[in-house]
C-alpha positions as MATLAB code, in Angstrom:
seq = 'MNQKIIFVDSKISLFIKRDDLLHPHISGNKFRKLKYNITTAQEQNQSRILTFGGAFSNHIVAVAAAGKQHGFQTIGVIRGEELVSQIDDNPSLKFAQDCGMHLEFVSRAHYRQKNTAEALEFWQKKYGPFYFLPEGGTNELAVKGCQEILTQADADFDYICCAVGTGGTISGIINSALPHQKIIGFPALKGDFLPEDIRNFTRSKNWKLCSDYHFGGYAKVTPELIQFLNDFYAQHHIPLDPIYTGKMVYGVLDLITKNYFKKGTKILLIHSGGLQGIRGINKILHQKHQPLINYYD';
ca = [
       5.593  -31.793  -11.658;
       5.029  -29.866  -14.885;
       8.345  -28.650  -16.225;
       8.475  -25.968  -18.899;
      10.890  -27.111  -21.545;
      10.620  -24.748  -24.486;
       8.980  -21.570  -25.752;
       9.078  -21.283  -29.524;
       8.784  -18.231  -31.768;
       5.191  -19.096  -32.618;
       4.304  -18.394  -28.967;
       3.540  -22.037  -28.258;
       4.118  -23.007  -24.625;
       5.371  -26.543  -24.135;
       5.451  -28.295  -20.755;
       6.278  -31.834  -19.701;
       4.655  -33.677  -16.791;
       7.418  -35.685  -15.124;
       5.508  -38.847  -14.243;
       8.820  -40.650  -14.651;
       9.715  -39.283  -11.210;
       6.827  -40.981   -9.379;
       8.916  -43.984   -8.315;
      12.465  -45.172   -9.030;
      11.362  -48.546  -10.435;
       7.560  -48.490  -10.772;
       7.829  -45.577  -13.140;
       5.383  -43.275  -14.879;
       2.339  -44.887  -16.418;
       3.249  -48.247  -14.850;
       2.796  -46.696  -11.402;
      -0.634  -45.471  -12.503;
      -1.632  -48.768  -14.118;
      -0.602  -50.899  -11.171;
      -2.137  -48.743   -8.431;
      -5.665  -50.166   -8.464;
      -4.618  -53.590   -9.752;
      -2.380  -54.088   -6.719;
      -5.188  -52.960   -4.408;
      -7.623  -55.364   -6.074;
      -5.170  -58.269   -5.894;
      -4.791  -57.593   -2.175;
      -8.558  -57.423   -1.675;
      -8.896  -60.778   -3.461;
      -6.238  -62.260   -1.156;
      -4.122  -63.268   -4.112;
      -0.547  -64.271   -3.345;
       0.878  -64.180   -6.875;
       0.655  -62.095  -10.012;
       1.277  -63.425  -13.521;
       1.909  -61.229  -16.523;
       3.632  -61.052  -19.909;
       6.324  -58.971  -21.553;
       9.316  -58.726  -23.858;
      13.069  -58.484  -23.409;
      13.234  -54.908  -22.080;
       9.658  -54.562  -20.845;
       8.940  -51.620  -18.544;
       5.854  -53.514  -17.428;
       7.821  -56.599  -16.366;
      10.249  -54.450  -14.375;
       7.428  -52.528  -12.691;
       5.436  -55.647  -11.779;
       8.537  -57.291  -10.340;
       9.311  -54.203   -8.239;
       5.689  -53.864   -7.113;
       5.552  -57.532   -6.201;
       8.648  -57.192   -4.042;
       7.284  -54.033   -2.409;
       3.833  -55.443   -1.677;
       4.710  -59.073   -0.929;
       3.441  -60.846   -4.056;
       5.094  -63.739   -5.837;
       5.443  -62.585   -9.433;
       5.673  -64.627  -12.619;
       6.772  -63.065  -15.889;
       6.116  -64.936  -19.110;
       8.757  -63.613  -21.499;
       8.596  -63.584  -25.292;
      11.581  -65.441  -26.782;
      13.037  -68.753  -25.632;
      16.536  -67.617  -26.584;
      16.514  -65.064  -23.764;
      16.794  -67.755  -21.086;
      20.569  -67.783  -21.540;
      20.847  -63.986  -21.651;
      19.411  -62.931  -18.296;
      22.711  -61.751  -16.852;
      23.314  -59.611  -19.948;
      19.801  -58.143  -19.946;
      19.459  -55.338  -17.360;
      15.647  -55.430  -17.353;
      15.278  -59.185  -16.897;
      18.128  -59.323  -14.395;
      16.461  -56.625  -12.286;
      13.112  -58.446  -12.430;
      14.738  -61.701  -11.369;
      16.616  -59.965   -8.556;
      13.259  -58.644   -7.317;
      12.099  -62.249   -6.986;
      10.162  -62.591  -10.238;
      10.127  -66.089  -11.710;
      10.769  -65.837  -15.445;
       9.150  -68.241  -17.926;
      10.538  -68.054  -21.462;
       8.255  -69.157  -24.283;
       8.418  -69.229  -28.060;
       6.961  -66.357  -30.005;
       4.261  -68.665  -31.349;
       3.308  -69.656  -27.795;
       3.444  -66.039  -26.701;
       0.940  -64.946  -29.351;
      -1.640  -67.177  -27.644;
      -1.146  -65.451  -24.292;
      -4.664  -64.062  -23.928;
      -6.563  -67.225  -24.862;
      -8.516  -69.208  -22.308;
      -6.352  -72.240  -23.074;
      -3.137  -70.357  -22.309;
      -4.424  -69.012  -18.993;
      -5.665  -72.462  -18.030;
      -2.191  -73.846  -18.769;
      -0.546  -71.352  -16.405;
      -3.171  -71.902  -13.713;
      -2.513  -75.634  -13.780;
       1.209  -74.975  -13.461;
       1.162  -72.294  -10.765;
      -2.254  -72.377   -9.171;
      -4.446  -69.293   -8.681;
      -2.980  -65.932   -9.675;
      -3.985  -62.364  -10.357;
      -3.658  -61.876  -14.117;
      -2.241  -58.723  -15.650;
      -2.221  -58.483  -19.460;
       0.847  -57.457  -21.432;
       1.504  -53.777  -20.815;
      -0.860  -53.833  -17.842;
      -3.838  -52.339  -19.655;
      -7.255  -53.183  -18.243;
     -10.148  -51.241  -16.707;
      -8.293  -50.719  -13.431;
      -5.201  -49.504  -15.270;
      -7.289  -46.956  -17.157;
      -8.798  -45.842  -13.839;
      -5.309  -45.212  -12.517;
      -4.278  -43.318  -15.651;
      -7.281  -41.054  -15.259;
      -5.372  -39.539  -12.349;
      -2.500  -38.329  -14.563;
      -4.290  -35.058  -15.261;
      -5.154  -32.813  -12.343;
      -6.904  -29.488  -11.904;
      -3.515  -27.817  -12.328;
      -3.536  -29.006  -15.963;
      -6.836  -27.348  -16.855;
      -5.270  -24.533  -18.874;
      -3.627  -26.785  -21.470;
      -5.137  -26.969  -24.949;
      -3.427  -30.206  -26.011;
      -2.273  -33.237  -24.042;
       0.223  -35.482  -25.839;
       1.411  -38.931  -24.813;
       3.097  -42.024  -26.170;
       0.868  -45.019  -26.881;
       1.697  -48.697  -26.355;
      -1.330  -50.810  -25.477;
      -3.721  -47.865  -25.181;
      -4.362  -47.763  -21.434;
      -2.553  -44.527  -20.673;
      -4.163  -42.482  -23.424;
      -7.580  -43.936  -22.541;
      -7.275  -42.677  -18.987;
      -6.137  -39.264  -20.187;
      -9.018  -39.070  -22.665;
     -11.531  -39.903  -19.941;
     -10.241  -37.233  -17.552;
      -9.556  -34.452  -20.068;
     -11.726  -31.351  -20.018;
     -14.084  -30.592  -22.927;
     -11.793  -27.975  -24.467;
      -8.730  -30.230  -24.435;
      -7.546  -32.330  -27.371;
      -5.510  -35.489  -26.888;
      -2.864  -36.661  -29.361;
      -1.326  -40.104  -28.977;
       1.919  -41.160  -30.630;
       1.949  -44.958  -31.124;
       5.215  -46.820  -30.610;
       3.924  -49.719  -32.700;
       2.926  -50.078  -36.313;
      -0.569  -51.297  -37.115;
      -4.153  -50.060  -37.074;
      -5.489  -52.046  -34.112;
      -5.035  -49.327  -31.481;
      -8.095  -47.146  -32.222;
     -10.433  -50.051  -31.539;
      -8.540  -50.982  -28.361;
      -8.852  -47.410  -27.110;
     -12.555  -47.263  -27.892;
     -13.027  -50.223  -25.557;
     -12.177  -47.893  -22.652;
     -13.576  -44.523  -23.698;
     -16.514  -43.019  -25.553;
     -15.046  -39.576  -25.957;
     -14.014  -38.305  -29.380;
     -11.548  -35.642  -28.270;
      -8.498  -37.616  -29.423;
      -6.490  -38.741  -32.403;
      -3.431  -40.870  -33.076;
      -0.407  -39.577  -34.964;
       1.318  -42.640  -36.408;
       4.163  -40.940  -38.286;
       6.807  -41.120  -35.563;
       7.321  -44.786  -34.645;
      10.754  -44.834  -36.346;
      10.173  -48.236  -37.885;
       8.084  -49.856  -35.178;
       8.229  -51.018  -31.588;
      11.736  -50.896  -30.057;
      13.158  -49.626  -33.358;
      15.564  -46.708  -33.116;
      17.629  -44.783  -35.636;
      20.780  -42.643  -35.371;
      18.560  -39.609  -35.984;
      16.421  -40.456  -32.948;
      19.456  -41.124  -30.745;
      20.966  -37.783  -31.744;
      17.674  -36.068  -30.923;
      17.521  -37.681  -27.476;
      21.092  -36.666  -26.672;
      20.601  -33.115  -27.939;
      17.327  -32.752  -26.049;
      18.953  -33.830  -22.802;
      21.918  -31.526  -23.340;
      19.569  -28.575  -23.843;
      16.812  -29.285  -21.300;
      18.330  -31.817  -18.837;
      15.325  -34.104  -19.250;
      16.033  -37.761  -20.089;
      13.686  -39.390  -22.597;
      13.395  -43.060  -23.412;
      13.859  -44.195  -27.042;
      10.817  -46.494  -27.216;
       7.953  -44.271  -26.108;
       8.351  -40.738  -24.782;
      11.344  -39.829  -26.939;
       9.432  -40.555  -30.122;
       6.427  -38.615  -28.846;
       8.496  -35.535  -28.006;
      10.235  -35.727  -31.376;
       6.826  -35.870  -33.049;
       5.383  -32.917  -31.159;
       8.384  -30.713  -31.928;
       8.185  -31.706  -35.583;
       4.487  -30.824  -35.701;
       5.306  -27.421  -34.202;
       7.803  -26.741  -37.011;
       5.081  -27.704  -39.495;
       2.660  -25.158  -37.944;
       0.221  -27.838  -36.825;
      -0.643  -25.883  -33.668;
      -2.073  -22.361  -33.565;
      -0.176  -19.480  -31.999;
      -0.711  -19.231  -28.269;
      -1.360  -22.963  -27.858;
      -0.404  -24.540  -24.528;
       0.733  -28.159  -24.826;
       1.336  -30.672  -22.048;
       3.533  -33.694  -22.788;
       3.259  -36.731  -20.507;
       6.575  -38.328  -19.592;
       5.432  -41.895  -18.976;
       8.777  -43.237  -17.744;
      10.519  -46.212  -19.305;
      14.060  -44.984  -18.786;
      15.206  -48.369  -17.466;
      15.034  -49.767  -20.997;
      17.857  -47.494  -22.146;
      20.482  -49.851  -20.729;
      19.245  -52.678  -22.932;
      18.930  -50.489  -26.011;
      22.466  -49.200  -25.477;
      23.784  -52.759  -25.365;
      22.203  -53.437  -28.739;
      23.484  -50.162  -30.175;
      26.981  -50.932  -28.899;
      26.929  -54.343  -30.587;
      25.942  -52.650  -33.839;
      28.664  -49.992  -33.421;
      26.032  -47.240  -33.423;
      25.864  -44.046  -31.311;
      24.665  -44.521  -27.735;
      22.206  -42.674  -25.552;
      24.732  -40.878  -23.394;
      22.808  -39.757  -20.293;
      21.687  -43.005  -18.633;
      24.045  -45.638  -17.258;
];
């Protein structure tokens, strides 16, 4: 569903594609990324899926929910040994565990080795054969799924904007965009590694990254961002998450005020889900005596 959210004086039409509504737990881009991976795991007669993620990972939640729905044993390797004693206080990890996911907590040093052959061999010796999903779920099959985000109904848009984590979602959008469309990605992480990761999945040059709106880096939020999210919901009744889509929408609206887009431009924003993480972020904000995101409980 494309929902019109604003029409500014410069005659720029802004719409948002509500991919967050695809599924209550396997939300947004995670639904897209898992679609063909789940099918492939079934075709390979795999009984378990192993993957990686952090404390409030949308990917961990989605894999756990998909595993429960499709009958897979799921294993989540979680960054941070200290989290083992915090499961009951962590809405994301508690949900994953309640879905039947077995959680393995490792040190950050161990976690950084997650994609090495040695690390995968270690987990195979411990658990036996498994279908491997990388952190964030990005692989060729995930990109294939994300290529289905855009449909023929989106052909009239001049710009497509999305949040960027591991690069799979934007890669799929780039591959399926029409020649006249330009893609702008808004990274949630600091660093310059993303362009090369994206080029691994696409040869098109119709895209760019706008790295000015990460608000300090991955999972970093500020009172200014929280106020924006609350004001945006009050005005448009659309919930945004503070890690990905909220920062992207903030960035697009800021670019509009700076006359980045020409008059008459039609822009489509992709809501890639991630709302489940708000509960965890609100717990942290509450502990710091900072304003809360007030539309998600």
